[in-house]
mmCIF file of C-alpha atoms in Angstrom:
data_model
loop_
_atom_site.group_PDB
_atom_site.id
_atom_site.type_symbol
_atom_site.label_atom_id
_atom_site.label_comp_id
_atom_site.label_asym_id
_atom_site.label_seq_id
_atom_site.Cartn_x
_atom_site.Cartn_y
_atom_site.Cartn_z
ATOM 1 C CA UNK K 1492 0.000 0.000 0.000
ATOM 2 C CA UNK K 1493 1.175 3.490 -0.609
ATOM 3 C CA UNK K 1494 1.897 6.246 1.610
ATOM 4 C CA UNK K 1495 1.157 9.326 0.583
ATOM 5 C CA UNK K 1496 2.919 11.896 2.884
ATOM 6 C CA UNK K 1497 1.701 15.808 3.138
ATOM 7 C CA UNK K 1498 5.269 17.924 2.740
ATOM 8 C CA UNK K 1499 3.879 21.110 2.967
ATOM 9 C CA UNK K 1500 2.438 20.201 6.236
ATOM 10 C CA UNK K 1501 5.800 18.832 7.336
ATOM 11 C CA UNK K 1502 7.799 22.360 5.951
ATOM 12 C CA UNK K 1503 5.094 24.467 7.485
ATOM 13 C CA UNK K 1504 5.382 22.819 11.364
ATOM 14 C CA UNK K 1505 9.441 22.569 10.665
ATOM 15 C CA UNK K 1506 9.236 26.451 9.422
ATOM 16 C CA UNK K 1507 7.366 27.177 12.749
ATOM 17 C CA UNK K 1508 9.205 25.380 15.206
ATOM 18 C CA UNK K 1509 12.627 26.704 13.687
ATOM 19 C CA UNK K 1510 11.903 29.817 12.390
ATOM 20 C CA UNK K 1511 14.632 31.553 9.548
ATOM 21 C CA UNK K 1512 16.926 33.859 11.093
ATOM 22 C CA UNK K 1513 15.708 37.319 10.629
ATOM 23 C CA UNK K 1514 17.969 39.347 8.344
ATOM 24 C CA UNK K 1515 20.764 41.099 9.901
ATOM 25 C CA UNK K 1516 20.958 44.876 10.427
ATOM 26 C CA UNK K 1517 23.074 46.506 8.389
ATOM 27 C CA UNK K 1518 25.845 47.808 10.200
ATOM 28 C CA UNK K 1519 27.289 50.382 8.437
ATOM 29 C CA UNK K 1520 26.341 53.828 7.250
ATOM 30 C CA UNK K 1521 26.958 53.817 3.515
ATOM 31 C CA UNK K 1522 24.083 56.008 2.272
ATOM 32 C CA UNK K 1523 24.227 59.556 2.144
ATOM 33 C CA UNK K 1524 21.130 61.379 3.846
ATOM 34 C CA UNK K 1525 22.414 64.651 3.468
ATOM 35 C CA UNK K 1526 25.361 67.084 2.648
ATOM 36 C CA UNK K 1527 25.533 70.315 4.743
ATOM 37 C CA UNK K 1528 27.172 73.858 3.389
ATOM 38 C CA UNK K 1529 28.344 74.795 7.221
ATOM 39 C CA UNK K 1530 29.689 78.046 5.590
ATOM 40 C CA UNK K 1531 32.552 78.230 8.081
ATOM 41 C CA UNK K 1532 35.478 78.087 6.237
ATOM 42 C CA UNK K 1533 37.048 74.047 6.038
ATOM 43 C CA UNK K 1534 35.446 72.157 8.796
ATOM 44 C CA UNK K 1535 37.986 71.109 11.047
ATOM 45 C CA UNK K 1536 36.281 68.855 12.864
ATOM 46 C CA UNK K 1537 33.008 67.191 13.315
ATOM 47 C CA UNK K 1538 31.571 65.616 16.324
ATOM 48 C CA UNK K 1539 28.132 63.853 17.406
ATOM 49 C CA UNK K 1540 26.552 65.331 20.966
ATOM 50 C CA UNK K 1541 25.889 63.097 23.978
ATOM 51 C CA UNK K 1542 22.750 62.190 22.308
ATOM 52 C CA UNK K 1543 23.486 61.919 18.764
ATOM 53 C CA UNK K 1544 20.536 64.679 18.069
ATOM 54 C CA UNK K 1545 22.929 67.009 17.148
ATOM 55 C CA UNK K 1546 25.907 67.803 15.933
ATOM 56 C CA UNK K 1547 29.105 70.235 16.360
ATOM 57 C CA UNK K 1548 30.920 71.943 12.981
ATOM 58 C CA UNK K 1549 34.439 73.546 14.093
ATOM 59 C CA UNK K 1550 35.342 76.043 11.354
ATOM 60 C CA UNK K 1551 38.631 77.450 9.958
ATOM 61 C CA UNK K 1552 36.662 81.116 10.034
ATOM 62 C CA UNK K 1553 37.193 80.760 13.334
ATOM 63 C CA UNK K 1554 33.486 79.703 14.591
ATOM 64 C CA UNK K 1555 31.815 76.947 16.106
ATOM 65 C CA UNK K 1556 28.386 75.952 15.099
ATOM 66 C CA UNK K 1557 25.495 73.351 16.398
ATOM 67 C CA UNK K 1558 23.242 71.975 14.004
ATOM 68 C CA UNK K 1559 20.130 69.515 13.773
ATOM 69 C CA UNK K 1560 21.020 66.021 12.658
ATOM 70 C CA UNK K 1561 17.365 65.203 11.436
ATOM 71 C CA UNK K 1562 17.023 68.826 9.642
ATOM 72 C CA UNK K 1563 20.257 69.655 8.969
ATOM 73 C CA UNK K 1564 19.142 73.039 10.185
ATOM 74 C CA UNK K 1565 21.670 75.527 12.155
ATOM 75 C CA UNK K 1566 21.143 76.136 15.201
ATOM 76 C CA UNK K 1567 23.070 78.562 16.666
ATOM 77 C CA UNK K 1568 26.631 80.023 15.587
ATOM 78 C CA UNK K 1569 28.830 80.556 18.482
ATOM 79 C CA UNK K 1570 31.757 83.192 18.251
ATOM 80 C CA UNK K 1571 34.365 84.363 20.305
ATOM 81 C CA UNK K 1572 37.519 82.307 19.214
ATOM 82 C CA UNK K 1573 40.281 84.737 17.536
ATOM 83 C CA UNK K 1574 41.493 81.642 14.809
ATOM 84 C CA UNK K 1575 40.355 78.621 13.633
ATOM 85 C CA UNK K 1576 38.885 76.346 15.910
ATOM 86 C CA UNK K 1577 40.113 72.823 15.871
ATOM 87 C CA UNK K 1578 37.797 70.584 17.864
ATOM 88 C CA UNK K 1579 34.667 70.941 20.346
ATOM 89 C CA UNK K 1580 33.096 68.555 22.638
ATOM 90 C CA UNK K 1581 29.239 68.517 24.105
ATOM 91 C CA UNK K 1582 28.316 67.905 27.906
ATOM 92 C CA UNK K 1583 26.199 65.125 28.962
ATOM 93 C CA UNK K 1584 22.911 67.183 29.615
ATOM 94 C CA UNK K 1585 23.279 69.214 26.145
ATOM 95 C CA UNK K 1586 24.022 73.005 28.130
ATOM 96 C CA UNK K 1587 26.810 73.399 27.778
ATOM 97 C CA UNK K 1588 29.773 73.334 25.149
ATOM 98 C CA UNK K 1589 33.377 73.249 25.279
ATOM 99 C CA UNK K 1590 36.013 74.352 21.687
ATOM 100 C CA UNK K 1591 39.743 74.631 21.586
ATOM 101 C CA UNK K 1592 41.120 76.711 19.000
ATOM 102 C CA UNK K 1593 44.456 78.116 17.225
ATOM 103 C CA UNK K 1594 44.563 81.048 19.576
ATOM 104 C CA UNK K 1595 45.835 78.334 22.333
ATOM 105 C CA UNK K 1596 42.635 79.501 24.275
ATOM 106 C CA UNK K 1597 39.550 76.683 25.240
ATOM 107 C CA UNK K 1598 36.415 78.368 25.501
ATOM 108 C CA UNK K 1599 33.323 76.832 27.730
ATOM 109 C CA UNK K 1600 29.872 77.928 25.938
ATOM 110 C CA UNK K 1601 26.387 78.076 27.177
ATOM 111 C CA UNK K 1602 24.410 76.380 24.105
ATOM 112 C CA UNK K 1603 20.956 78.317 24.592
ATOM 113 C CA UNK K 1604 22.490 81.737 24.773
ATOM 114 C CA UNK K 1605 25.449 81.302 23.042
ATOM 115 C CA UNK K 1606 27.150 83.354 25.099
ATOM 116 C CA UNK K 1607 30.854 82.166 26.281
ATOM 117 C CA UNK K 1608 30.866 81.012 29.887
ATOM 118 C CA UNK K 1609 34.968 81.307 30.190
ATOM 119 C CA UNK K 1610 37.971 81.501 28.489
ATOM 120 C CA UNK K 1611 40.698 79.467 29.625
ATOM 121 C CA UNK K 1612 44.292 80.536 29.164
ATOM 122 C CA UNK K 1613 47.417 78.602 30.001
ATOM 123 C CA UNK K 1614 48.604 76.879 26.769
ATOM 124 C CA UNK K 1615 51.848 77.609 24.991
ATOM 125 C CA UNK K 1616 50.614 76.891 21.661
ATOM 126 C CA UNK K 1617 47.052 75.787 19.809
ATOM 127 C CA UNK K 1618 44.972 73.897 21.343
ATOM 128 C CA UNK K 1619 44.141 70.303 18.875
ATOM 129 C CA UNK K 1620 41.521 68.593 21.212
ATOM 130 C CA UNK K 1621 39.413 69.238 24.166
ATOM 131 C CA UNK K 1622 36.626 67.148 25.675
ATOM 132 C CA UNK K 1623 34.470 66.981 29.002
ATOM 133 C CA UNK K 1624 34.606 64.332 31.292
ATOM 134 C CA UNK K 1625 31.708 62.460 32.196
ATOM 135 C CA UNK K 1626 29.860 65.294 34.287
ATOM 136 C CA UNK K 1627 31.189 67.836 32.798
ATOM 137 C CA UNK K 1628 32.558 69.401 36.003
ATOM 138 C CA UNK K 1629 36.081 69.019 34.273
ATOM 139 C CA UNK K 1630 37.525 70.321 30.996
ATOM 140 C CA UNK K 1631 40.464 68.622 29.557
ATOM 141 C CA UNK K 1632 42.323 69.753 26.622
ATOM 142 C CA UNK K 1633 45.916 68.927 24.651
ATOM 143 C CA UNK K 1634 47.925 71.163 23.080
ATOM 144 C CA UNK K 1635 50.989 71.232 20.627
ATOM 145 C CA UNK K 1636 52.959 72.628 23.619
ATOM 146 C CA UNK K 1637 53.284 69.006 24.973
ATOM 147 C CA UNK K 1638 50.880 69.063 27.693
ATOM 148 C CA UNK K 1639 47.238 68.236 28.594
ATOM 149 C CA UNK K 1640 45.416 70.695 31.190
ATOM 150 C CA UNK K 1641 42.900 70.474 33.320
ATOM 151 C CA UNK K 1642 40.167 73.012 34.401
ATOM 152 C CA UNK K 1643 36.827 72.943 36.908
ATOM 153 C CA UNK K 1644 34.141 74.708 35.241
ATOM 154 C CA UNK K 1645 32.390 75.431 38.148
ATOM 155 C CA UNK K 1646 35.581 77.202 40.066
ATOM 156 C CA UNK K 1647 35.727 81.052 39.687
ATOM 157 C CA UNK K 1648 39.662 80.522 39.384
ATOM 158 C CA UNK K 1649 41.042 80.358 35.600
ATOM 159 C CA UNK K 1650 43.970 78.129 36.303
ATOM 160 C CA UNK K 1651 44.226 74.498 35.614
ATOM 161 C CA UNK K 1652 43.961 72.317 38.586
ATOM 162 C CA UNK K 1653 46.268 69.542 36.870
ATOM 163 C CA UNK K 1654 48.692 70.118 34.351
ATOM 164 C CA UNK K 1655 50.124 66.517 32.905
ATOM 165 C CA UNK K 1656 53.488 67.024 30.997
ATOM 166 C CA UNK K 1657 54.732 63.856 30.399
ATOM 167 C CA UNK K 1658 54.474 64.139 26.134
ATOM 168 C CA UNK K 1659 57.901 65.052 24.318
ATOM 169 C CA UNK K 1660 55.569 66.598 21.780
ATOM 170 C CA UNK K 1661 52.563 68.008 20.984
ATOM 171 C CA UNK K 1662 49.414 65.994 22.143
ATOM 172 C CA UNK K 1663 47.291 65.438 19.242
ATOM 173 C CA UNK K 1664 44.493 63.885 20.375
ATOM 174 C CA UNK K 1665 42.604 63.023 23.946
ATOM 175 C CA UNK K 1666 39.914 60.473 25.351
ATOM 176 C CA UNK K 1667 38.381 60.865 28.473
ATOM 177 C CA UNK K 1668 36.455 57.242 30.027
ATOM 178 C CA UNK K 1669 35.335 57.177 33.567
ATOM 179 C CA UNK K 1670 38.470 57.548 35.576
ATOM 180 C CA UNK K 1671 40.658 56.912 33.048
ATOM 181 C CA UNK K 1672 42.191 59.280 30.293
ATOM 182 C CA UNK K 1673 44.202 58.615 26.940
ATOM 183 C CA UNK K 1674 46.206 60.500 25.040
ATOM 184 C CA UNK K 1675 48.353 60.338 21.365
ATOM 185 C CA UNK K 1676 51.467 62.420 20.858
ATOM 186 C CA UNK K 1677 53.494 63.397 17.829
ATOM 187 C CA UNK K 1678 56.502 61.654 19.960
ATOM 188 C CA UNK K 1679 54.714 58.743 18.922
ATOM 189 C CA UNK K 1680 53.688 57.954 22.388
ATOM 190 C CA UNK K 1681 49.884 56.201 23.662
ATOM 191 C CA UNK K 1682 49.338 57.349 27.371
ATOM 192 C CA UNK K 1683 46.989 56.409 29.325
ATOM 193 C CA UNK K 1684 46.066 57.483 32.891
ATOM 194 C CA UNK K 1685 44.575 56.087 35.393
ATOM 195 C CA UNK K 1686 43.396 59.048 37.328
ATOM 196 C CA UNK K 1687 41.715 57.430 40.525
ATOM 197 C CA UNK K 1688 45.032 55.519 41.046
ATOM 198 C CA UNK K 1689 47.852 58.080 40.333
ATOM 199 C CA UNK K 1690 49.142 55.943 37.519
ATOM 200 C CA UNK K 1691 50.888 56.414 33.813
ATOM 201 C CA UNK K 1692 50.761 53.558 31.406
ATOM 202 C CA UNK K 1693 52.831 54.192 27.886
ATOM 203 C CA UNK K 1694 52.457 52.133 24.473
ATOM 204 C CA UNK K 1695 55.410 53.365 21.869
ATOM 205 C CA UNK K 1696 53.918 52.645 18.338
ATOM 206 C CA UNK K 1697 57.031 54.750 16.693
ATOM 207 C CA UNK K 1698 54.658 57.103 14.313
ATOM 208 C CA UNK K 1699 53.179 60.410 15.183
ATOM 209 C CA UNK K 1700 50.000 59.787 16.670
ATOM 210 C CA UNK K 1701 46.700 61.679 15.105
ATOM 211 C CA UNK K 1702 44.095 60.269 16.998
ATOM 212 C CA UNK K 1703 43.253 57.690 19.869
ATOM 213 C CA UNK K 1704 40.268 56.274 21.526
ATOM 214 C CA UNK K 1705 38.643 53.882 23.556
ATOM 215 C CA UNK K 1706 36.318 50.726 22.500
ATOM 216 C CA UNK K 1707 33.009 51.102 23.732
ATOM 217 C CA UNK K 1708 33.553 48.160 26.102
ATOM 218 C CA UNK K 1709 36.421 49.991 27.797
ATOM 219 C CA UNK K 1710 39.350 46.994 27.214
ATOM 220 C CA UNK K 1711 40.460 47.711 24.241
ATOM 221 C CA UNK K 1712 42.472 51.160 22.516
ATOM 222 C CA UNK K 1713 42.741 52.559 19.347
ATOM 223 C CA UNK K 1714 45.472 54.600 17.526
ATOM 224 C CA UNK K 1715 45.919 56.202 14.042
ATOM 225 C CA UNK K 1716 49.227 57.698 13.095
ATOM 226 C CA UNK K 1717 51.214 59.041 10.061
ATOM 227 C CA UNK K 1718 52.377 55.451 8.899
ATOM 228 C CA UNK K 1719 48.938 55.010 7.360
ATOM 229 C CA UNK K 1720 48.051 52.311 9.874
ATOM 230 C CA UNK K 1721 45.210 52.451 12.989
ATOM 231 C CA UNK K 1722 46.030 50.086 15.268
ATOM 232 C CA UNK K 1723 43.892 47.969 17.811
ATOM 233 C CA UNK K 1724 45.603 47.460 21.520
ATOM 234 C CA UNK K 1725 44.698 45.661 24.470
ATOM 235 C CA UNK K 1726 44.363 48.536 27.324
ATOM 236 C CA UNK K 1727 45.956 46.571 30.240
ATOM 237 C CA UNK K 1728 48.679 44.846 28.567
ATOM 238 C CA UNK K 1729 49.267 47.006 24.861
ATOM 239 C CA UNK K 1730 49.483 44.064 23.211
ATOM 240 C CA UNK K 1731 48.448 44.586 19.703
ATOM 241 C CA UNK K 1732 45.137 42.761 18.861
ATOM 242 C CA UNK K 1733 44.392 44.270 15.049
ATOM 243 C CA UNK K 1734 46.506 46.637 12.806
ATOM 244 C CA UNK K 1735 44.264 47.912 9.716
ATOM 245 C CA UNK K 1736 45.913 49.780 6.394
ATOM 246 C CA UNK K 1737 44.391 50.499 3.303
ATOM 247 C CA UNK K 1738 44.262 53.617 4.060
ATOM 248 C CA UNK K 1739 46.544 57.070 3.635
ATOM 249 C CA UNK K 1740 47.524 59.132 6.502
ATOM 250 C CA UNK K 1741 50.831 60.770 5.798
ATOM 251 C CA UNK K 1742 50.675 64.374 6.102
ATOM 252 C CA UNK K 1743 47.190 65.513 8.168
ATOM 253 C CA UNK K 1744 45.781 64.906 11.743
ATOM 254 C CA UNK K 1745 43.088 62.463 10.773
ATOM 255 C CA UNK K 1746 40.439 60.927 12.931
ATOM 256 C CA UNK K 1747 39.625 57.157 13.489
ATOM 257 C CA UNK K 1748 36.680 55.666 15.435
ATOM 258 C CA UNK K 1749 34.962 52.562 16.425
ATOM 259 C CA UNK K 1750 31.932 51.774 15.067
ATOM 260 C CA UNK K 1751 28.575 52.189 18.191
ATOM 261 C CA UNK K 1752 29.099 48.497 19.045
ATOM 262 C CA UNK K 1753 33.148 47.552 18.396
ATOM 263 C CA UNK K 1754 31.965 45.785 15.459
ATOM 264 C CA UNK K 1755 34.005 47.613 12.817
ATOM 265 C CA UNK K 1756 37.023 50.302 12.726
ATOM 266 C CA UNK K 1757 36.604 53.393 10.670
ATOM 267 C CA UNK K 1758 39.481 55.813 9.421
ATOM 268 C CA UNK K 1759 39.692 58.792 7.528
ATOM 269 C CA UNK K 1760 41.820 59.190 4.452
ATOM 270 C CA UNK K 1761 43.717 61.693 2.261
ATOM 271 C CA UNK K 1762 42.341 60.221 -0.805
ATOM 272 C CA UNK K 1763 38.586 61.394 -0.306
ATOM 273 C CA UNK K 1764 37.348 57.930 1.405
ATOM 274 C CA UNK K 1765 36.326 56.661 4.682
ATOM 275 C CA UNK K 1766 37.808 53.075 5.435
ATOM 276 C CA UNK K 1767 35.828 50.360 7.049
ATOM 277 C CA UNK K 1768 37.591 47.349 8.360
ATOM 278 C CA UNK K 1769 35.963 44.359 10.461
ATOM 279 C CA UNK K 1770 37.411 44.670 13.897
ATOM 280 C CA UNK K 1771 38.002 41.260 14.217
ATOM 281 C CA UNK K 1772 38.837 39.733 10.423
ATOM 282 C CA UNK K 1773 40.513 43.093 10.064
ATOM 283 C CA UNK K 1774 39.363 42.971 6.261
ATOM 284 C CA UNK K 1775 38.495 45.954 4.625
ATOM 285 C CA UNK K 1776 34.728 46.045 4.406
ATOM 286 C CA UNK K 1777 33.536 49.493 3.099
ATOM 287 C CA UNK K 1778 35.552 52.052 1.250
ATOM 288 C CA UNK K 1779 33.132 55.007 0.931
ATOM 289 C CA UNK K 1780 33.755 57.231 -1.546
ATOM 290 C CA UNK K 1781 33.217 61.199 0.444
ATOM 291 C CA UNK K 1782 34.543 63.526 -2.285
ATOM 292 C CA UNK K 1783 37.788 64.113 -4.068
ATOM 293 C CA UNK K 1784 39.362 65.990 -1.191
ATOM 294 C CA UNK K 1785 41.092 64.953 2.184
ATOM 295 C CA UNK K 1786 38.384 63.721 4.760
ATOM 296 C CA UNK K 1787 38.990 65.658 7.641
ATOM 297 C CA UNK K 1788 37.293 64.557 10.340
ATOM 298 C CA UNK K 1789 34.819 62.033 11.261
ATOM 299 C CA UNK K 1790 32.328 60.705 14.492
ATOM 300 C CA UNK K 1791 30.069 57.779 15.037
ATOM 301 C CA UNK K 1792 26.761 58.010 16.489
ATOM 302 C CA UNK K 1793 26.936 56.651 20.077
ATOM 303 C CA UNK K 1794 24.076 54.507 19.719
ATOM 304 C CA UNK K 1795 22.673 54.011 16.132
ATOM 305 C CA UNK K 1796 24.113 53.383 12.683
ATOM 306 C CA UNK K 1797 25.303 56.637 11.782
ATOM 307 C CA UNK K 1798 28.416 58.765 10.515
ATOM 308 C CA UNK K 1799 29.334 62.605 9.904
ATOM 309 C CA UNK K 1800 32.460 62.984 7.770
ATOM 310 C CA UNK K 1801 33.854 66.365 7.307
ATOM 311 C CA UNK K 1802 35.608 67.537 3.840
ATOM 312 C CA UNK K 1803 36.238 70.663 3.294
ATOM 313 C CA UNK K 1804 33.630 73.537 4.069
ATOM 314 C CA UNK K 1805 30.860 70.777 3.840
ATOM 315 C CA UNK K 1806 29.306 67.913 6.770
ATOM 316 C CA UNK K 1807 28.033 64.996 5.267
ATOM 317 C CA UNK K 1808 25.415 62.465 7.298
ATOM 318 C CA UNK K 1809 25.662 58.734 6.406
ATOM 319 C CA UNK K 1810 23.304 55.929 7.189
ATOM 320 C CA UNK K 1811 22.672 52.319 7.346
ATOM 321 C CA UNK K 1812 19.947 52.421 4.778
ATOM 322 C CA UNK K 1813 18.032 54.710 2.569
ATOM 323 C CA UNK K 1814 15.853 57.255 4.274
ATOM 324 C CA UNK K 1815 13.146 59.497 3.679
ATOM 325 C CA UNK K 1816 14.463 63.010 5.234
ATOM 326 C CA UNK K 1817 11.953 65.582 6.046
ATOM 327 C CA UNK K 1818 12.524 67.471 3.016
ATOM 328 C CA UNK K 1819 11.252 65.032 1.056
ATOM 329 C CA UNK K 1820 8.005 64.838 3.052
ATOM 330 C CA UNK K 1821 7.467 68.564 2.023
ATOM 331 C CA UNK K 1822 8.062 67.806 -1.736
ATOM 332 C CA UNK K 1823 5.764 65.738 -1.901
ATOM 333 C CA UNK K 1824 2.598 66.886 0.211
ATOM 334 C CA UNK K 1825 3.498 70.071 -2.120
ATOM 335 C CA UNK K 1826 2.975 67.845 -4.642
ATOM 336 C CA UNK K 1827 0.080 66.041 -3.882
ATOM 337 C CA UNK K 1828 -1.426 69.725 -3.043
#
C-alpha cells in the first residue's frame, strides 16, 4: 500500500518550530542622507553630541556651530575664538559646550544663549583637542605645547587644577572614560592614565599619533598615526590585537573611530574615502567614496548606525539604509497639493 505523505504540512510545522533567522541589520552607514554647506570656512572637525541629536561643525573662520542632525538646520553660531577652531566637545545634559582653538585659548559655551561662559588661558601653543569628562565638572584639553590641562568649570579661578606634561611633543588627540584618560602624541607615544590611582601607562607605536580612543567596552584602545596604519591594543597589557591599512595618513591629523558596538574600525583618508575594516577579520569592508578631497574629520553616532564625515567647508550624514528626510516629506505633500 502506498503512503502518501503531506510535505507542505511537514515544511510548514518545521518552518514554525525553527523559524529563519531574521535578516541582519546593516551595520554600516553607507548612504548619504544629506550634505551640509556649514559656511565656516574648512570644517575642522566634526563631532556627534551626547545624544546623537545634534551635531558640532568647528570652522577654519574661526566659529563653532550646532546643528540639527534630522534637519540639517543651524542652530546657533557661536563666536568668540580669535582663529580657527580645531575641535569641540558637548556635555552630557546638552548646556553646555566646550572648543579649543588656534589662539591656544579653550572656551566653555552656554548652548541656549550662546554666550561664552569662560575663556581658559594657560597653553603655549594651539589647542588640537578638548573634551568633558563624564559630568562635565572638568575640561580637559591637549595642546601642541606638549601638555594636557585640566580646568573645573564650576571654580571662579582660571587656572588648571592639573597640568600633565609627560608628552615630548605636541598631544594630538585626547579620550576621556570614567576615571581613566588617553592621550596620542606626535613623539609617537599612547598614554593612558589612570586618574583614581595616580598611575601612567605608555604604548610606543614609533609614528606620530593623530588620533586615539577607547572601544566602547572599555578593554580595548585605538590609535591612528602618520604610517597610514590604525592600530587595535589591548588597554591593560598594549598588546596589539588588530593593525588595519588600506588607508593614507601621511601628512594631516586624521580621525579614526569605532563603530557604536566595536563591530568595525573606521578611518579617515587623504584620498577622499572613509575606510571600514571588520574589527576582528581586520578585512576591509567598506571604502566610501566622500569627495575628491582629504576627509577631515569624522564621528560615530553613540548609539545608532550613523556617521558625519567632514571635507572641506561641507558635513556629510551617512546611514545604514536609505531614508526618507523631512525634506522630502514637504516635496511631496506640495505635490500632492
Amino acid at each position: 500500500m502506498a503512503i502518501c505523505f503531506n510535505l507542505s504540512f511537514y515544511r510548514q510545522k518545521w518552518e514554525m518550530s525553527f523559524p529563519q533567522p531574521k535578516p541582519e541589520v546593516p551595520q554600516l552607514p553607507q548612504h548619504l542622507l544629506r550634505t551640509i554647506d556649514c559656511q565656516q570656512g574648512a570644517v575642522r572637525a566634526v563631532r556627534f553630541n551626547a545624544d546623537g541629536n545634534y551635531l558640532l561643525s568647528c570652522g577654519s573662520d574661526k566659529s563653532l556651530k550646532l546643528w540639527s542632525v534630522s534637519r540639517g538646520t543651524l542652530l546657533k553660531t557661536y563666536s568668540g575664538h580669535g582663529y580657527e577652531v580645531l575641535d569641540a566637545d558637548g556635555s552630557y545634559d546638552n548646556s553646555q559646550l566646550c572648543s579649543c582653538s588656534s589662539d591656544k585659548t579653550v572656551i566653555l559655551w552656554d548652548v541656549a544663549t550662546g554666550q561664552v561662559t569662560r575663556k581658559l588661558r594657560g597653553h603655549a601653543g594651539k589647542v588640537n583637542c578638548v573634551q568633558f569628562n563624564e559630568e562635565a565638572t572638568v575640561i580637559l584639553s591637549g595642546s601642541i605645547d606638549g601638555t594636557v590641562r585640566c580646568w573645573d568649570t564650576r571654580s571662579r579661578k582660571f587656572d588648571p587644577i592639573q597640568i600633565l606634561d609627560e608628552a615630548q611633543d605636541g598631544v594630538s588627540s585626547l579620550k576621556v572614560s570614567e576615571h581613566e584618560l588617553l592621550t596620542g602624541s606626535v613623539d609617537g607615544r599612547v598614554r593612558r592614565y589612570d586618574l583614581r590611582m595616580g598611575q601612567l601607562h605608555v604604548d610606543f607605536i614609533n609614528s606620530p599619533i593623530t588620533c586615539v580612543c577607547f572601544s566602547a567596552d572599555a578593554q580595548c584602545t585605538l590609535t591612528s598615526s602618520l604610517d597610514s596604519t590604525v592600530r587595535l591594543l589591548d588597554k591593560s597589557t598594549g598588546e596589539m590585537l588588530g593593525e588595519y591599512k588600506g588607508h593614507k595618513m601621511k601628512g594631516y591629523k586624521l580621525d579614526c573611530c569605532l563603530s557604536s558596538k566595536d563591530t568595525h574600525v573606521l578611518s579617515c583618508s587623504e584620498d577622499g574615502h572613509v575606510y571600514c575594516w571588520d574589527l576582528v577579520e581586520g578585512s576591509l569592508t567598506l571604502k566610501l567614496p566622500v569627495g575628491k578631497a582629504v576627509v577631515q574629520s569624522l564621528s560615530f553616532h553613540p548609539s545608532e548606525t550613523r556617521l558625519l564625515t567632514a571635507m572641506e567647508g561641507r558635513v556629510q550624514v551617512w546611514v545604514a539604509e536609505p531614508e526618507e528626510t523631512e525634506e522630502d516629506v514637504v516635496v511631496v505633500q506640495q505635490e500632492k497639493a
